[in-house]
Coordinates of C-alpha atoms in Angstrom, one line a residue:
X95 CA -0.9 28.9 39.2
X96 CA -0.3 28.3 43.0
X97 CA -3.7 26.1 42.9
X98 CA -2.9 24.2 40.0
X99 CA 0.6 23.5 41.1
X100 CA -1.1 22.1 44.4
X101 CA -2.5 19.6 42.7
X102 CA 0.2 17.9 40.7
X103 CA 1.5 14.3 41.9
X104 CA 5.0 13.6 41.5
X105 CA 5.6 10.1 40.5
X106 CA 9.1 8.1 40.7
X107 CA 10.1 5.1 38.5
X108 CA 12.5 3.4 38.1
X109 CA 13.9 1.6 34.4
X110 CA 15.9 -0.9 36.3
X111 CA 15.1 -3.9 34.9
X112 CA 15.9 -6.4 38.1
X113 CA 14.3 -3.8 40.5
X114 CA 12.1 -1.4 38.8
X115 CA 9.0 -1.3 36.6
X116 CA 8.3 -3.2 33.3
X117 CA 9.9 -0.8 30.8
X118 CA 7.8 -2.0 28.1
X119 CA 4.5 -1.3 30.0
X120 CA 5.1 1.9 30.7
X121 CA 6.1 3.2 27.2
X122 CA 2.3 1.5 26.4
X123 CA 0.6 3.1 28.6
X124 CA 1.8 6.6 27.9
X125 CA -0.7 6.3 25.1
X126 CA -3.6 6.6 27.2
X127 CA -1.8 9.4 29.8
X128 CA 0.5 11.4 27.5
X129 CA 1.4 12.3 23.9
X130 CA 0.0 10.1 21.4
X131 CA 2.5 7.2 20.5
X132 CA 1.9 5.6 16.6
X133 CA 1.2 1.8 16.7
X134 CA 5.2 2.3 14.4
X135 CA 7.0 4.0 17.8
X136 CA 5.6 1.4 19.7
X137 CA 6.7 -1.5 17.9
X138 CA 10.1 0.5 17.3
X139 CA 10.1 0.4 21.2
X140 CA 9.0 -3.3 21.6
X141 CA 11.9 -4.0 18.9
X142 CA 14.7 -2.0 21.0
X143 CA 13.6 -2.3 24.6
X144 CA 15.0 -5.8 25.8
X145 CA 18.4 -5.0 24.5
X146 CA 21.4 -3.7 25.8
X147 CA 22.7 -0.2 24.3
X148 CA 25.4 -2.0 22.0
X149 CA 22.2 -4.0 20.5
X150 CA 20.1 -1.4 20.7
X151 CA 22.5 0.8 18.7
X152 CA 22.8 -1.9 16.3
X153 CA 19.9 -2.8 15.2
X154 CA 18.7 0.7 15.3
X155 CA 21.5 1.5 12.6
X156 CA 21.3 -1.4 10.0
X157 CA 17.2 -1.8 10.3
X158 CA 15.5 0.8 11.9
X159 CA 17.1 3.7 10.3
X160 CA 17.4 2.6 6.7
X161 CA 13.4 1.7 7.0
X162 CA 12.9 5.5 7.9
X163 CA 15.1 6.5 5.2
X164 CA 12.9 4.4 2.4
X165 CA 9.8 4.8 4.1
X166 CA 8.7 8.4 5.1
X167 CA 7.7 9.0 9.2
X168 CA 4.3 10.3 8.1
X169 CA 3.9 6.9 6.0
X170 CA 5.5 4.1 8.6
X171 CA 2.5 2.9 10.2
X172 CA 0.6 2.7 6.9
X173 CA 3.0 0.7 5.7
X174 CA 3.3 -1.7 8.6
X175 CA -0.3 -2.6 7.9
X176 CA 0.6 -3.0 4.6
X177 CA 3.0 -5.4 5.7
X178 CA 0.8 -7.3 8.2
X179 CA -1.9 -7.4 5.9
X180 CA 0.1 -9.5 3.3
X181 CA 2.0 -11.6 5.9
X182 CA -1.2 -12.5 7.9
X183 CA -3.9 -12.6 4.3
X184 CA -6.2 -10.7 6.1
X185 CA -7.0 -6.8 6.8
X186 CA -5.3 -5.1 10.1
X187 CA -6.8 -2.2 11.8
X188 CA -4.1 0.3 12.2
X189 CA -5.4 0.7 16.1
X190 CA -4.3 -3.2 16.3
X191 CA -0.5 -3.1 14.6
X192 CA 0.8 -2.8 17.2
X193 CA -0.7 -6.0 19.4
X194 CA -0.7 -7.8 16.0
X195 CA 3.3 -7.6 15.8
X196 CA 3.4 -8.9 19.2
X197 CA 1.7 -12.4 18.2
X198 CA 3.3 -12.5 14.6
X199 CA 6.7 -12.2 16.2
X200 CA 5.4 -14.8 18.7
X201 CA 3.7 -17.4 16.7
X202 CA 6.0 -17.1 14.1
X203 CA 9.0 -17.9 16.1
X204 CA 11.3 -16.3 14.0
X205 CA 14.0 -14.3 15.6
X206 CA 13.7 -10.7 15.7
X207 CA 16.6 -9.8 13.2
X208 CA 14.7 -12.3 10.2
X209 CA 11.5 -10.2 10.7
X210 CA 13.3 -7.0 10.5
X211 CA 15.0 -7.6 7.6
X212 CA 12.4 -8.8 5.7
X213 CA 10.6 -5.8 7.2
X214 CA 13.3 -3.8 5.4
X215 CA 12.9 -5.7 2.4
X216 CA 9.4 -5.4 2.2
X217 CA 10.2 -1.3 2.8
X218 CA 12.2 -1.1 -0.5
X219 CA 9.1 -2.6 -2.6
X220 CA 7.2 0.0 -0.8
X221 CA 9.4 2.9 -2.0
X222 CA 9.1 1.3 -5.5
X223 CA 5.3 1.7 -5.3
X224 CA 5.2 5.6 -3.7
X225 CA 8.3 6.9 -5.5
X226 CA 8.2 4.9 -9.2
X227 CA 10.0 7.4 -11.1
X228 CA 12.8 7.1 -8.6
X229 CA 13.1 3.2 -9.2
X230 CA 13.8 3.0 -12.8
X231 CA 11.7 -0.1 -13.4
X232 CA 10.2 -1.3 -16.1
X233 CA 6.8 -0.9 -14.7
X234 CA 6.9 2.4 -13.2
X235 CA 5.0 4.3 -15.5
X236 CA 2.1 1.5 -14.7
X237 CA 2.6 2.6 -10.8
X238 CA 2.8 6.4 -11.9
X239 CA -0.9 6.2 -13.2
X240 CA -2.2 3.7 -10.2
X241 CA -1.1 5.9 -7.6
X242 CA -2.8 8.9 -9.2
X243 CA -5.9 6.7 -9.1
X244 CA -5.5 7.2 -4.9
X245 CA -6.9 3.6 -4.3
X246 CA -4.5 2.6 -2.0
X247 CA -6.3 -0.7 -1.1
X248 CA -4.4 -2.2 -3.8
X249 CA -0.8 -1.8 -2.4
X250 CA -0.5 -5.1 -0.6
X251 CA -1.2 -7.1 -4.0
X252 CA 1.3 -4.9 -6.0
X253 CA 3.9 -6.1 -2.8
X254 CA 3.2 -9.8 -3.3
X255 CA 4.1 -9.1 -7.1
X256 CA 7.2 -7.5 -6.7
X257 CA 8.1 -10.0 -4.0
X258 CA 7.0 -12.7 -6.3
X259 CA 9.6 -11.3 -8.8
X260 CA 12.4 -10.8 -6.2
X261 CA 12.0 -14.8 -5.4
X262 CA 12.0 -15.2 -9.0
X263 CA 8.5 -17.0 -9.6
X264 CA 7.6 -14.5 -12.1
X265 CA 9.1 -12.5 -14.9
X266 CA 9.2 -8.6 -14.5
X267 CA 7.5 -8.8 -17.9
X268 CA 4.7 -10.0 -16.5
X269 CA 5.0 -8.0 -13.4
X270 CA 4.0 -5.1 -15.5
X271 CA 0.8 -7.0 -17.0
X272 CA -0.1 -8.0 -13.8
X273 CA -0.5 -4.1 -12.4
X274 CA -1.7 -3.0 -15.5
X275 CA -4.5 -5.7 -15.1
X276 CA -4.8 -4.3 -11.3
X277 CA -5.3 -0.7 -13.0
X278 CA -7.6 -2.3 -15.3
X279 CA -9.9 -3.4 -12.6
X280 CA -10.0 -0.8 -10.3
X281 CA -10.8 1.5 -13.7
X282 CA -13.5 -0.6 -15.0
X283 CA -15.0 -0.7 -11.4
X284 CA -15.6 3.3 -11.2
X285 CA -16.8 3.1 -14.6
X286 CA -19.6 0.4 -14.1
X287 CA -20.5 2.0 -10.5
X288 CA -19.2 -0.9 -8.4
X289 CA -18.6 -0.1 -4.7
X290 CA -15.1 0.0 -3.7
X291 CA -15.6 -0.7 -0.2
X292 CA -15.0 -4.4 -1.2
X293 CA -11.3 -3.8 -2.9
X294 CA -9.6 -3.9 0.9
X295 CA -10.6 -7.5 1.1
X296 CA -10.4 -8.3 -2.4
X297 CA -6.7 -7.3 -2.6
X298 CA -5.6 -9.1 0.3
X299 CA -7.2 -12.1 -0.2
X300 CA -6.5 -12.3 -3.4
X301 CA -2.3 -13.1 -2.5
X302 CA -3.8 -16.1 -0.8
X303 CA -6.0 -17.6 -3.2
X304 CA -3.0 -17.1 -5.3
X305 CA -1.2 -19.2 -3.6
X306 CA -3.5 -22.2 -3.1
X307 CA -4.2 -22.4 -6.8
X308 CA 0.3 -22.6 -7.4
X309 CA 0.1 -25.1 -4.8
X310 CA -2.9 -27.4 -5.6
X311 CA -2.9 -27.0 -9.3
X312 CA 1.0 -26.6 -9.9
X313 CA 0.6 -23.1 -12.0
X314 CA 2.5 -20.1 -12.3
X315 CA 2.3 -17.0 -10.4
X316 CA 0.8 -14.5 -13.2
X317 CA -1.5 -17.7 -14.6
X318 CA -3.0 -18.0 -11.2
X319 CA -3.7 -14.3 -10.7
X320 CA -5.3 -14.0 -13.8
X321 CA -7.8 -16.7 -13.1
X322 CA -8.3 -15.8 -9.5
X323 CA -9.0 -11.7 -10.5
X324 CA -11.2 -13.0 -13.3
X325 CA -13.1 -14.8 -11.6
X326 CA -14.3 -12.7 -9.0
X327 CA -18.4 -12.2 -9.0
X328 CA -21.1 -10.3 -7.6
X329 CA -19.6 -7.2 -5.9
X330 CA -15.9 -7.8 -6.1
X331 CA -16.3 -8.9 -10.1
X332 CA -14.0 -8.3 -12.7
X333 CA -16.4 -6.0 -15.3
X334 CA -16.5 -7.9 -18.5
X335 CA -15.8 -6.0 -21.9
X336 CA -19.7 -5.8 -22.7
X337 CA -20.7 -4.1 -19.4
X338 CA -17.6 -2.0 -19.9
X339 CA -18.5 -0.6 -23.2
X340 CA -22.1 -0.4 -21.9
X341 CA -21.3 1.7 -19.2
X342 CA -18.3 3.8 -20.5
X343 CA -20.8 5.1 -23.3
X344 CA -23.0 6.5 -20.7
X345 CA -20.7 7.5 -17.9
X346 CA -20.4 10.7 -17.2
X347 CA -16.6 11.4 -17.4
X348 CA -16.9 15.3 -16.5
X349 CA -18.2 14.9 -13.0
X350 CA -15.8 12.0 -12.0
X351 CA -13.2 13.0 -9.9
X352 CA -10.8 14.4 -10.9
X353 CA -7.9 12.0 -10.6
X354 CA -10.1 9.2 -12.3
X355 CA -11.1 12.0 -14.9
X356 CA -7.5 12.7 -15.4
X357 CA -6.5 8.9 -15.5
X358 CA -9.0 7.7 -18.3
X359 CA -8.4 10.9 -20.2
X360 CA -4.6 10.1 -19.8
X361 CA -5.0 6.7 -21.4
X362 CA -7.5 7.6 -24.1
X363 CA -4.7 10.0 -25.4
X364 CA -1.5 8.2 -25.0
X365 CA -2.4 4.1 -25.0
X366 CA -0.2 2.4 -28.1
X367 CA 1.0 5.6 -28.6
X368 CA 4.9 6.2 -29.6
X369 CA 4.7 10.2 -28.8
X370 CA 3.2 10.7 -25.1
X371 CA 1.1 13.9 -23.8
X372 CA 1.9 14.6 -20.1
X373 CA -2.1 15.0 -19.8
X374 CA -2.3 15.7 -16.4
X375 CA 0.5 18.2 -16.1
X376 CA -0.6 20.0 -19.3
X377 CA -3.9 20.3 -18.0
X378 CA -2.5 21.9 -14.5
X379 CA -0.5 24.9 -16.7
X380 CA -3.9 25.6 -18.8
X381 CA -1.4 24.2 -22.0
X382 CA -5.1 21.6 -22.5
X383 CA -8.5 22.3 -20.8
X384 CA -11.5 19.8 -20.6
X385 CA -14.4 21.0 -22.9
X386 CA -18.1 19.0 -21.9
X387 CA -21.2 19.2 -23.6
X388 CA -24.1 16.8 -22.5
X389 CA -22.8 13.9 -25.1
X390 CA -19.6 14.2 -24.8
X391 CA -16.2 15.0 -22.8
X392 CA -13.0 15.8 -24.8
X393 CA -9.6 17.3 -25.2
X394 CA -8.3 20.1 -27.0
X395 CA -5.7 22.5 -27.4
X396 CA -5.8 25.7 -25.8
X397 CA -5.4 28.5 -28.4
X398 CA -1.5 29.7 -28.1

């Protein structure tokens, strides 16, 4: 203990910001010295540091907080790149939020307070997305089933749509076709053995392709995501309904996993139907079990 103690260095530094050490500089570089700092507490910190306490309290109070209270801790910095990958229509390693903020806030010239709120806004769309059942909208079932897909790549697209609704450039209506044309895709894709390593880039570009076709060709939101998600070829394609039906005959629905098993099983029972069968739960309490032979993978009642 004695040895060990020996060998400490005591360090002194001071905050003062006319006669000490850039405060900023060295909350970055206890990354690389002490406890591990998310890319979220450091921009958190780059947000608060330059303020007095009265501003820091402010702003902490009417944006940081209520983003913690729609977006959970263990979630924040997913959701900043999120965020950064539909304001800057490319991907954003997590490792580079925090850099990434820096310039946006920079180049953008915008004043801190407009980027945090829309930060904030951006945060309730996210909540819709995680938590659907807790919004009450018209699409949540459509979310429900997405997220138990687990193909997360496609929460910056579904963002741009709801955004695109909050701003009034398309109906909620067609908000709901245009995620369950998402599902559709990202379905049709695990059935016809399509990589998903591509869907990252596909989603996020796709908000800006989007956007040039409203702008050059003066159509709507929904009309110009359908042609741009329809067209897509080679790896990124949309599956046609010929290779669909080709492949789903085949596919080997059994050994999927399981929350794509549970997901096409899901729809096969309760698409256009009135009365709906909570497959997945029913299915987790033994009330249905999944019977396979080698032609065929099917339903059925458990015997009561």
């Amino acid at each position: 203990m004695y040895n060990a103690i020996t060998k400490l260095d005591i360090v002194s530094i001071s905050l003062e910001p006319t006669i000490g050490d850039d405060p900023q500089l060295i909350f970055e570089s206890m990354n690389s010295t002490g406890l591990y700092l998310e890319p979220s507490d450091k921009i958190r910190n780059y947000v608060l540091m330059g303020m007095n306490a009265k501003e820091q309290d402010k702003f902490y109070k009417k944006y940081w907080e209520p983003l913690e209270n729609l977006v959970e801790r263990k979630d924040i910095t997913k959701f900043f790149r999120y965020y950064f990958d539909v304001k800057l229509r490319r991907n954003v390693a997590e490792k580079k939020l925090y850099t990434e903020f820096k310039l946006y806030r920079e180049n953008s010239r915008l004043s801190m307070e407009t980027i945090l709120s829309d930060i904030l806004k951006y945060a309730e769309y996210f909540r819709i997305i995680v938590s659907p059942k807790d919004s009450k909208t018209s699409y949540a079932d459509v979310l429900f089933r997405i997220n138990k897909l687990e193909v997360n790549t496609c929460i910056p697209l579904i963002l741009d749509i709801i955004n695109t609704e909050d701003e009034d450039r398309i109906s909620t209506e067609d908000v709901t076709k245009a995620i369950e044309i998402t599902e559709n895709y990202i379905v049709r894709r695990e059935i016809c053995g399509l990589e998903t390593n591509q869907l990252n880039k596909v989603f996020v570009s796709l908000g800006a392709e989007i956007e040039r076709d409203i702008e050059d060709d003066n159509v709507g939101y929904f009309d110009a995501f359908k042609r741009e998600i329809l067209k897509k070829s080679g790896k990124a394609r949309f599956p046609n309904n010929h290779d669909f039906v080709d492949r789903f005959i085949t596919y080997e629905l059994y050994n999927a996993k399981s929350s794509m098993r549970k997901c096409i099983l899901e729809r096969l029972e309760n698409c256009d139907s009135k009365e709906k069968v909570a497959v997945e739960e029913q299915v987790a309490d033994g009330t249905l079990t999944i019977e396979h032979n080698q032609i065929q993978c099917h339903i059925r009642k458990s015997p009561i």
